[in-house]
């Protein structure tokens, strides 16, 4: 059965209770040749797109497990691209802006406009972030007083930024896709006098080294097996490795 998602209009208030936190995944449609291209090779373009879909399924499941009724997705593509990938209870809202910083600003602005009390913007590259991290972000944003919540990534960026109100400065003059992103974001927070709370660290899967790490953690001898972390991604990687040969990506038993 095809999943039907509700699309939010940023120009109209939605039936939001005014106290909820939006957990918004910044996504690109998982289409071959358009996503995860840095993983080709060792993956094919079709496999990279399938992997991106698996990431979205696992991130969405973690968000839904944390606090499902607040889950949303910020999409750069038509609704049909997410059919049977995101749960039905997820809303979609179109991304705006020509560069990444602008898209983050407009995503936060639009989600506040439709009625959310706080906003978490989440990347779609970190499928092993557990539900507890998202729950913690929401809890921190529900406390009195203004603050910024950040989920640091090992590469010097972040997998989540949480806001109680729009601080455009957090997304301006940032060297996106570099190891300086987190440090520069912390500098912006200090400049505007905003308190910062850090979540446990995660990592992005966007190159061969982090793909190896992911395979090791999900399929290796000392893996996350049995703990419910990224089950869709684990299943897909196992199938790819079985079909193509273990050495193509990562020796499962390493």
Short mmCIF file of C-alpha atoms in Angstrom, two decimals:
data_model
loop_
_atom_site.label_atom_id
_atom_site.label_comp_id
_atom_site.label_asym_id
_atom_site.label_seq_id
_atom_site.Cartn_x
_atom_site.Cartn_y
_atom_site.Cartn_z
CA UNK A 1 0.00 0.00 0.00
CA UNK A 2 1.32 3.45 -0.92
CA UNK A 3 2.13 5.77 1.99
CA UNK A 4 0.45 9.18 1.77
CA UNK A 5 2.17 12.09 3.50
CA UNK A 6 0.64 15.37 4.50
CA UNK A 7 2.49 18.38 3.09
CA UNK A 8 2.79 21.47 5.30
CA UNK A 9 2.35 24.90 3.75
CA UNK A 10 4.81 27.33 5.33
CA UNK A 11 2.41 30.19 4.63
CA UNK A 12 -0.40 28.68 6.69
CA UNK A 13 -0.54 27.73 10.38
CA UNK A 14 -0.98 23.99 10.83
CA UNK A 15 -2.92 22.16 13.54
CA UNK A 16 0.14 22.09 15.80
CA UNK A 17 -0.42 22.31 19.54
CA UNK A 18 2.10 25.13 19.97
CA UNK A 19 4.29 23.22 22.43
CA UNK A 20 5.66 20.43 20.20
CA UNK A 21 9.20 20.14 18.94
CA UNK A 22 9.68 19.43 15.23
CA UNK A 23 12.31 16.80 14.52
CA UNK A 24 13.00 17.61 10.88
CA UNK A 25 15.22 15.49 8.67
CA UNK A 26 16.91 17.48 5.90
CA UNK A 27 16.59 15.16 2.92
CA UNK A 28 17.30 14.72 -0.75
CA UNK A 29 15.24 12.25 -2.72
CA UNK A 30 17.04 8.87 -2.85
CA UNK A 31 17.53 8.78 -6.61
CA UNK A 32 20.41 6.99 -8.30
CA UNK A 33 23.18 9.34 -9.35
CA UNK A 34 21.94 12.15 -7.07
CA UNK A 35 22.69 10.89 -3.56
CA UNK A 36 25.71 9.32 -1.85
CA UNK A 37 27.80 9.77 -4.98
CA UNK A 38 31.01 9.84 -2.91
CA UNK A 39 30.36 6.17 -2.11
CA UNK A 40 30.56 5.25 -5.82
CA UNK A 41 32.68 3.15 -5.98
CA UNK A 42 32.67 0.78 -4.11
CA UNK A 43 28.88 1.03 -4.40
CA UNK A 44 26.98 1.41 -7.64
CA UNK A 45 24.72 4.43 -8.03
CA UNK A 46 21.67 2.21 -7.50
CA UNK A 47 23.17 0.76 -4.32
CA UNK A 48 24.04 4.24 -3.07
CA UNK A 49 20.43 5.35 -3.56
CA UNK A 50 19.19 2.22 -1.77
CA UNK A 51 21.60 2.96 1.07
CA UNK A 52 20.26 6.51 1.34
CA UNK A 53 16.72 5.12 1.55
CA UNK A 54 17.83 2.76 4.31
CA UNK A 55 19.40 5.65 6.20
CA UNK A 56 16.12 7.58 6.00
CA UNK A 57 14.11 4.59 7.22
CA UNK A 58 16.43 4.05 10.19
CA UNK A 59 16.61 7.73 11.16
CA UNK A 60 12.83 8.03 10.87
CA UNK A 61 12.36 4.94 13.02
CA UNK A 62 14.69 6.34 15.70
CA UNK A 63 12.83 9.66 15.68
CA UNK A 64 9.45 7.94 15.84
CA UNK A 65 10.68 5.79 18.74
CA UNK A 66 11.83 8.91 20.54
CA UNK A 67 8.69 11.00 20.12
CA UNK A 68 6.85 10.08 16.95
CA UNK A 69 4.08 12.64 16.90
CA UNK A 70 6.55 15.49 16.38
CA UNK A 71 8.44 13.93 13.51
CA UNK A 72 8.66 15.84 10.24
CA UNK A 73 10.77 15.85 7.09
CA UNK A 74 12.13 18.78 5.09
CA UNK A 75 12.16 17.67 1.48
CA UNK A 76 13.91 19.00 -1.60
CA UNK A 77 11.80 16.82 -3.90
CA UNK A 78 8.14 15.98 -4.61
CA UNK A 79 6.15 13.95 -2.13
CA UNK A 80 6.16 10.83 -4.31
CA UNK A 81 9.90 10.39 -3.78
CA UNK A 82 9.28 9.44 -0.13
CA UNK A 83 6.41 7.01 -0.57
CA UNK A 84 7.06 3.83 1.43
CA UNK A 85 10.28 5.27 2.86
CA UNK A 86 9.07 7.64 5.59
CA UNK A 87 6.26 6.67 7.98
CA UNK A 88 2.80 8.01 7.23
CA UNK A 89 2.78 10.18 10.37
CA UNK A 90 5.69 12.19 9.04
CA UNK A 91 4.79 15.52 7.45
CA UNK A 92 6.72 16.93 4.51
CA UNK A 93 7.68 20.56 4.06
CA UNK A 94 9.56 21.90 1.06
CA UNK A 95 13.10 23.19 1.45
CA UNK A 96 13.89 26.69 0.26
CA UNK A 97 17.15 28.51 -0.40
CA UNK A 98 20.05 28.27 -2.82
CA UNK A 99 22.78 27.17 -0.40
CA UNK A 100 22.87 24.89 2.60
CA UNK A 101 22.96 27.66 5.19
CA UNK A 102 19.91 29.32 3.65
CA UNK A 103 18.04 26.01 3.51
CA UNK A 104 18.63 25.50 7.24
CA UNK A 105 17.48 29.04 8.02
CA UNK A 106 14.31 28.70 5.95
CA UNK A 107 13.58 25.22 7.32
CA UNK A 108 13.70 26.50 10.90
CA UNK A 109 11.74 29.63 9.99
CA UNK A 110 9.00 27.68 8.20
CA UNK A 111 8.61 25.14 10.98
CA UNK A 112 8.26 27.89 13.56
CA UNK A 113 5.73 29.64 11.31
CA UNK A 114 3.43 26.61 11.07
CA UNK A 115 3.28 26.38 14.86
CA UNK A 116 6.13 24.40 16.39
CA UNK A 117 7.56 25.67 19.68
CA UNK A 118 11.06 24.37 18.96
CA UNK A 119 12.89 22.81 16.04
CA UNK A 120 15.60 20.20 15.57
CA UNK A 121 17.20 20.02 12.13
CA UNK A 122 18.72 16.59 11.56
CA UNK A 123 20.97 15.32 8.80
CA UNK A 124 20.19 12.20 6.78
CA UNK A 125 23.74 10.76 6.92
CA UNK A 126 23.87 9.35 10.45
CA UNK A 127 21.75 6.18 10.67
CA UNK A 128 23.34 4.93 13.91
CA UNK A 129 22.23 7.87 16.08
CA UNK A 130 19.96 6.24 18.70
CA UNK A 131 16.46 7.36 19.65
CA UNK A 132 17.76 8.43 23.06
CA UNK A 133 19.73 11.27 21.48
CA UNK A 134 16.60 12.69 19.85
CA UNK A 135 14.63 12.35 23.09
CA UNK A 136 17.37 14.18 24.95
CA UNK A 137 17.34 17.01 22.40
CA UNK A 138 13.59 17.48 22.83
CA UNK A 139 13.88 17.43 26.62
CA UNK A 140 16.62 20.07 26.58
CA UNK A 141 14.56 22.33 24.35
CA UNK A 142 11.57 22.02 26.68
CA UNK A 143 13.51 23.49 29.61
CA UNK A 144 12.99 27.19 30.45
CA UNK A 145 15.27 29.72 28.80
CA UNK A 146 16.79 29.99 25.36
CA UNK A 147 19.45 27.52 24.24
CA UNK A 148 21.04 25.76 21.27
CA UNK A 149 21.30 21.96 21.21
CA UNK A 150 24.02 20.38 19.07
CA UNK A 151 24.75 16.76 18.21
CA UNK A 152 28.46 16.77 17.27
CA UNK A 153 29.80 14.60 14.47
CA UNK A 154 33.26 13.07 14.49
CA UNK A 155 34.18 14.93 11.31
CA UNK A 156 33.87 18.35 12.94
CA UNK A 157 30.27 19.02 11.93
CA UNK A 158 26.98 18.18 13.60
CA UNK A 159 24.15 15.75 12.93
CA UNK A 160 21.54 17.83 14.78
CA UNK A 161 20.95 21.43 15.74
CA UNK A 162 18.06 22.33 18.02
CA UNK A 163 16.58 25.82 18.41
CA UNK A 164 13.90 27.43 20.56
CA UNK A 165 13.75 30.44 18.27
CA UNK A 166 15.29 31.36 14.96
CA UNK A 167 18.89 32.49 15.33
CA UNK A 168 19.98 33.17 11.76
CA UNK A 169 23.53 33.79 12.97
CA UNK A 170 23.93 30.08 13.68
CA UNK A 171 23.88 29.40 9.93
CA UNK A 172 25.74 32.41 8.59
CA UNK A 173 29.47 32.60 7.77
CA UNK A 174 29.83 28.83 8.26
CA UNK A 175 32.27 26.83 6.13
CA UNK A 176 29.83 24.02 5.35
CA UNK A 177 31.16 20.51 4.63
CA UNK A 178 34.43 21.20 6.47
CA UNK A 179 35.86 20.19 9.83
CA UNK A 180 35.30 23.78 11.02
CA UNK A 181 31.48 23.66 11.10
CA UNK A 182 31.01 22.73 14.77
CA UNK A 183 33.66 25.15 16.05
CA UNK A 184 32.25 28.00 13.99
CA UNK A 185 28.73 27.18 15.19
CA UNK A 186 29.90 27.28 18.80
CA UNK A 187 31.54 30.63 18.09
CA UNK A 188 28.26 32.00 16.72
CA UNK A 189 26.42 30.81 19.83
CA UNK A 190 28.97 32.54 22.05
CA UNK A 191 28.65 35.76 20.04
CA UNK A 192 24.87 35.90 20.54
CA UNK A 193 25.11 34.75 24.16
CA UNK A 194 23.14 31.54 23.68
CA UNK A 195 23.64 28.60 26.01
CA UNK A 196 24.76 25.42 24.21
CA UNK A 197 23.98 21.84 25.23
CA UNK A 198 25.83 18.99 23.53
CA UNK A 199 24.38 15.57 22.77
CA UNK A 200 26.49 12.39 22.52
CA UNK A 201 28.65 12.39 19.40
CA UNK A 202 27.71 10.60 16.17
CA UNK A 203 29.20 10.34 12.72
CA UNK A 204 28.20 10.93 9.10
CA UNK A 205 28.52 8.20 6.49
CA UNK A 206 29.63 10.08 3.40
CA UNK A 207 32.92 8.55 2.23
CA UNK A 208 34.71 5.20 1.98
CA UNK A 209 36.27 5.41 5.45
CA UNK A 210 32.96 6.02 7.20
CA UNK A 211 31.28 3.33 5.09
CA UNK A 212 33.93 0.90 6.35
CA UNK A 213 33.22 2.02 9.90
CA UNK A 214 29.50 1.53 9.39
CA UNK A 215 29.97 -1.98 8.02
CA UNK A 216 32.25 -2.85 10.91
CA UNK A 217 29.80 -1.56 13.52
CA UNK A 218 26.73 -3.18 11.98
CA UNK A 219 28.19 -6.43 10.64
CA UNK A 220 31.52 -7.08 12.36
CA UNK A 221 32.28 -9.41 15.25
CA UNK A 222 31.83 -6.62 17.81
CA UNK A 223 28.86 -5.06 16.05
CA UNK A 224 25.55 -3.56 17.20
CA UNK A 225 23.71 -6.75 16.23
CA UNK A 226 20.68 -7.40 18.38
CA UNK A 227 20.49 -3.88 19.81
CA UNK A 228 18.13 -2.47 17.19
CA UNK A 229 20.53 0.09 15.73
CA UNK A 230 19.98 0.83 12.00
CA UNK A 231 18.26 -2.49 11.11
CA UNK A 232 17.36 -1.42 7.55
CA UNK A 233 20.90 -0.30 6.81
CA UNK A 234 22.33 -3.48 8.32
CA UNK A 235 20.08 -5.68 6.18
CA UNK A 236 20.95 -3.84 2.97
CA UNK A 237 24.72 -3.86 3.59
CA UNK A 238 24.64 -7.56 4.42
CA UNK A 239 22.80 -8.25 1.16
CA UNK A 240 25.24 -6.17 -0.90
CA UNK A 241 28.28 -7.82 0.66
CA UNK A 242 26.81 -11.30 0.21
CA UNK A 243 26.02 -10.66 -3.43
CA UNK A 244 29.22 -8.85 -4.42
CA UNK A 245 31.82 -10.44 -2.16
CA UNK A 246 32.92 -9.44 1.31
CA UNK A 247 36.12 -7.68 0.30
CA UNK A 248 34.28 -5.23 -1.92
CA UNK A 249 33.31 -3.05 1.03
CA UNK A 250 34.43 -4.52 4.33
CA UNK A 251 35.25 -8.02 5.64
CA UNK A 252 32.25 -8.89 7.81
CA UNK A 253 34.31 -10.80 10.31
CA UNK A 254 37.02 -8.16 10.72
#
